[in-house]
mmCIF file of C-alpha atoms in Angstrom:
data_model
loop_
_atom_site.group_PDB
_atom_site.id
_atom_site.type_symbol
_atom_site.label_atom_id
_atom_site.label_comp_id
_atom_site.label_asym_id
_atom_site.label_seq_id
_atom_site.Cartn_x
_atom_site.Cartn_y
_atom_site.Cartn_z
ATOM 1 C CA MET G 1 -30.821 -30.941 61.896
ATOM 2 C CA THR G 2 -32.121 -27.387 62.210
ATOM 3 C CA GLU G 3 -35.418 -26.161 60.806
ATOM 4 C CA GLU G 4 -33.624 -24.306 58.001
ATOM 5 C CA SER G 5 -31.743 -27.401 56.855
ATOM 6 C CA SER G 6 -34.557 -29.898 57.350
ATOM 7 C CA GLY G 7 -34.740 -30.760 53.651
ATOM 8 C CA ASP G 8 -37.634 -28.389 53.002
ATOM 9 C CA ASP G 9 -35.193 -25.970 51.422
ATOM 10 C CA ILE G 10 -34.051 -28.468 48.777
ATOM 11 C CA LEU G 11 -35.821 -28.589 45.431
ATOM 12 C CA THR G 12 -36.375 -32.183 44.371
ATOM 13 C CA GLU G 13 -37.472 -33.743 41.119
ATOM 14 C CA ASN G 14 -40.527 -35.005 42.992
ATOM 15 C CA ASP G 15 -41.476 -31.377 43.805
ATOM 16 C CA PHE G 16 -41.085 -30.501 40.131
ATOM 17 C CA GLN G 17 -43.144 -33.475 38.916
ATOM 18 C CA LYS G 18 -45.929 -32.733 41.422
ATOM 19 C CA MET G 19 -46.091 -29.182 40.106
ATOM 20 C CA ILE G 20 -46.173 -30.398 36.467
ATOM 21 C CA LYS G 21 -49.085 -32.747 37.293
ATOM 22 C CA LYS G 22 -50.955 -29.943 39.015
ATOM 23 C CA LEU G 23 -50.453 -27.581 36.069
ATOM 24 C CA ARG G 24 -51.700 -30.271 33.659
ATOM 25 C CA VAL G 25 -54.964 -30.415 35.587
ATOM 26 C CA LYS G 26 -55.467 -26.787 36.581
ATOM 27 C CA LYS G 27 -53.840 -24.640 33.881
ATOM 28 C CA PRO G 28 -52.962 -26.654 30.756
ATOM 29 C CA GLU G 29 -53.526 -23.736 28.368
ATOM 30 C CA LYS G 30 -51.372 -21.355 30.381
ATOM 31 C CA TYR G 31 -48.311 -23.653 30.367
ATOM 32 C CA LYS G 32 -48.819 -25.317 26.979
ATOM 33 C CA PHE G 33 -45.177 -25.193 25.853
ATOM 34 C CA ILE G 34 -43.795 -26.658 29.079
ATOM 35 C CA LEU G 35 -46.464 -29.332 29.412
ATOM 36 C CA LYS G 36 -46.125 -30.472 25.800
ATOM 37 C CA GLY G 37 -42.346 -30.567 26.089
ATOM 38 C CA ARG G 38 -40.643 -33.941 26.048
ATOM 39 C CA LYS G 39 -38.963 -35.492 29.067
ATOM 40 C CA SER G 40 -35.565 -34.108 28.030
ATOM 41 C CA TYR G 41 -36.966 -30.553 27.904
ATOM 42 C CA GLN G 42 -38.586 -30.930 31.315
ATOM 43 C CA ALA G 43 -35.370 -32.429 32.715
ATOM 44 C CA ALA G 44 -33.406 -29.413 31.426
ATOM 45 C CA LEU G 45 -36.018 -27.087 32.892
ATOM 46 C CA PHE G 46 -35.740 -28.848 36.258
ATOM 47 C CA CYS G 47 -31.936 -28.387 36.147
ATOM 48 C CA LEU G 48 -32.428 -24.670 35.466
ATOM 49 C CA TYR G 49 -34.961 -24.357 38.286
ATOM 50 C CA LYS G 50 -32.692 -26.244 40.670
ATOM 51 C CA LYS G 51 -29.791 -23.926 39.841
ATOM 52 C CA VAL G 52 -31.944 -20.816 40.351
ATOM 53 C CA TRP G 53 -33.364 -22.309 43.566
ATOM 54 C CA GLY G 54 -29.902 -23.080 44.931
ATOM 55 C CA SER G 55 -28.377 -19.715 44.056
ATOM 56 C CA GLU G 56 -31.512 -17.750 44.987
ATOM 57 C CA VAL G 57 -30.801 -15.475 42.013
ATOM 58 C CA LYS G 58 -33.358 -15.256 39.223
ATOM 59 C CA PRO G 59 -32.228 -14.332 35.717
ATOM 60 C CA LEU G 60 -32.933 -10.670 34.925
ATOM 61 C CA SER G 61 -35.112 -11.681 31.978
ATOM 62 C CA TRP G 62 -37.512 -13.320 34.462
ATOM 63 C CA GLU G 63 -38.329 -9.901 35.893
ATOM 64 C CA LYS G 64 -39.939 -8.738 32.651
ATOM 65 C CA SER G 65 -43.711 -8.697 32.470
ATOM 66 C CA SER G 66 -46.354 -6.910 30.485
ATOM 67 C CA SER G 67 -49.274 -5.029 32.001
ATOM 68 C CA THR G 68 -52.751 -4.807 30.578
ATOM 69 C CA ILE G 69 -55.308 -2.406 32.024
ATOM 70 C CA LEU G 70 -58.878 -3.670 32.208
ATOM 71 C CA TYR G 71 -61.948 -1.616 33.056
ATOM 72 C CA LYS G 72 -63.907 -3.264 35.915
ATOM 73 C CA GLY G 73 -67.216 -2.314 34.321
ATOM 74 C CA LYS G 74 -68.580 -0.043 37.005
ATOM 75 C CA CYS G 75 -68.659 3.740 37.422
ATOM 76 C CA SER G 76 -66.312 5.974 35.436
ATOM 77 C CA LYS G 77 -63.572 4.545 33.238
ATOM 78 C CA ASN G 78 -61.445 7.571 34.132
ATOM 79 C CA GLU G 79 -61.225 6.718 37.851
ATOM 80 C CA PHE G 80 -58.108 4.773 38.765
ATOM 81 C CA GLY G 81 -59.994 2.576 41.264
ATOM 82 C CA ASN G 82 -62.176 1.227 38.464
ATOM 83 C CA GLN G 83 -59.197 -0.181 36.571
ATOM 84 C CA ARG G 84 -57.613 -3.581 37.058
ATOM 85 C CA PHE G 85 -54.079 -4.491 36.016
ATOM 86 C CA ILE G 86 -53.269 -7.912 34.608
ATOM 87 C CA HIS G 87 -49.566 -8.783 34.648
ATOM 88 C CA SER G 88 -48.279 -11.388 32.213
ATOM 89 C CA LYS G 89 -44.969 -13.224 32.276
ATOM 90 C CA ASP G 90 -43.391 -15.898 30.130
ATOM 91 C CA GLU G 91 -44.140 -19.521 30.999
ATOM 92 C CA ILE G 92 -40.733 -20.442 32.425
ATOM 93 C CA PRO G 93 -40.523 -17.795 35.188
ATOM 94 C CA LYS G 94 -44.241 -18.128 35.910
ATOM 95 C CA CYS G 95 -43.847 -21.890 36.292
ATOM 96 C CA PHE G 96 -40.902 -21.385 38.659
ATOM 97 C CA GLU G 97 -42.997 -19.008 40.770
ATOM 98 C CA SER G 98 -45.718 -21.677 40.949
ATOM 99 C CA LEU G 99 -43.130 -24.171 42.111
ATOM 100 C CA VAL G 100 -41.832 -21.841 44.837
ATOM 101 C CA THR G 101 -45.380 -21.095 45.987
ATOM 102 C CA GLU G 102 -46.312 -24.783 46.159
ATOM 103 C CA LYS G 103 -43.118 -25.633 48.028
ATOM 104 C CA ALA G 104 -43.710 -22.825 50.565
ATOM 105 C CA LYS G 105 -47.417 -23.533 51.223
ATOM 106 C CA PRO G 106 -47.071 -26.184 53.960
ATOM 107 C CA LYS G 107 -44.580 -24.102 55.932
ATOM 108 C CA ASN G 108 -46.677 -20.939 55.515
ATOM 109 C CA VAL G 109 -49.790 -22.697 56.793
ATOM 110 C CA GLN G 110 -47.877 -24.183 59.722
ATOM 111 C CA LYS G 111 -46.349 -20.827 60.727
ATOM 112 C CA CYS G 112 -49.508 -18.769 60.167
ATOM 113 C CA SER G 113 -51.021 -17.258 63.310
ATOM 114 C CA LYS G 114 -54.771 -17.165 63.884
ATOM 115 C CA PHE G 115 -54.620 -13.422 63.166
ATOM 116 C CA GLN G 116 -53.394 -14.065 59.613
ATOM 117 C CA ILE G 117 -55.831 -16.866 58.789
ATOM 118 C CA GLY G 118 -57.780 -14.809 56.202
ATOM 119 C CA GLY G 119 -54.891 -15.073 53.786
ATOM 120 C CA LEU G 120 -54.888 -18.873 53.725
ATOM 121 C CA LEU G 121 -56.628 -21.114 51.228
ATOM 122 C CA GLY G 122 -60.149 -21.934 52.365
ATOM 123 C CA HIS G 123 -60.447 -18.791 54.478
ATOM 124 C CA GLN G 124 -61.700 -15.309 53.699
ATOM 125 C CA GLU G 125 -60.412 -11.820 54.334
ATOM 126 C CA ALA G 126 -63.600 -11.233 56.344
ATOM 127 C CA GLU G 127 -62.052 -13.367 59.076
ATOM 128 C CA HIS G 128 -59.563 -10.532 59.671
ATOM 129 C CA LEU G 129 -62.490 -8.168 60.132
ATOM 130 C CA PHE G 130 -64.115 -10.606 62.569
ATOM 131 C CA THR G 131 -60.908 -10.724 64.617
ATOM 132 C CA LEU G 132 -60.669 -6.922 64.720
ATOM 133 C CA LYS G 133 -64.330 -6.534 65.698
ATOM 134 C CA SER G 134 -63.925 -9.169 68.414
ATOM 135 C CA ILE G 135 -60.922 -7.356 69.900
ATOM 136 C CA MET G 136 -62.759 -4.013 69.743
ATOM 137 C CA SER G 137 -65.814 -5.543 71.440
ATOM 138 C CA LEU G 138 -63.695 -7.113 74.187
ATOM 139 C CA PHE G 139 -61.920 -3.848 75.001
ATOM 140 C CA SER G 140 -65.200 -1.918 74.828
ATOM 141 C CA SER G 141 -66.949 -4.316 77.237
ATOM 142 C CA GLN G 142 -64.039 -3.938 79.659
ATOM 143 C CA GLY G 143 -64.069 -0.142 79.315
ATOM 144 C CA LYS G 144 -60.433 -0.149 78.215
ATOM 145 C CA PRO G 145 -59.009 2.178 75.558
ATOM 146 C CA LEU G 146 -57.797 0.597 72.333
ATOM 147 C CA ILE G 147 -55.596 1.897 69.561
ATOM 148 C CA LEU G 148 -55.487 -0.080 66.325
ATOM 149 C CA SER G 149 -52.724 0.524 63.834
ATOM 150 C CA CYS G 150 -52.876 -0.948 60.353
ATOM 151 C CA SER G 151 -50.147 -0.838 57.756
ATOM 152 C CA ILE G 152 -50.396 -1.808 54.139
#
């Protein structure tokens, strides 16, 4: 069995139920309709998610979101950098995205290099800065030139 077909790419009812339990604990207000739905509703939702997962094609309506601009509370309200955008989606696509994220986490952590560690849960972005400073210090102590290129 290859890595791609190891079973990690299959969405199971157990994956769905784990996500439902997690949402009940962490975000019950955000997913009220789904969490208060009966077993038959959740079973239908799982069937929908499984179909979307298998086809890898999300319904167009899932792409819709609304944006709200919030002022950060510092400096001028007119400066773009002092604004924050909150994107809102309906519960069903948002729940599916949570499911995909949860399913991908173990593989992402396993495949993550030490140079990407700042993006993982329990780590900070400052760890990227530490890595860069360490590399710069090493090259400087050896008297070697160094060119750093960053892309966003």
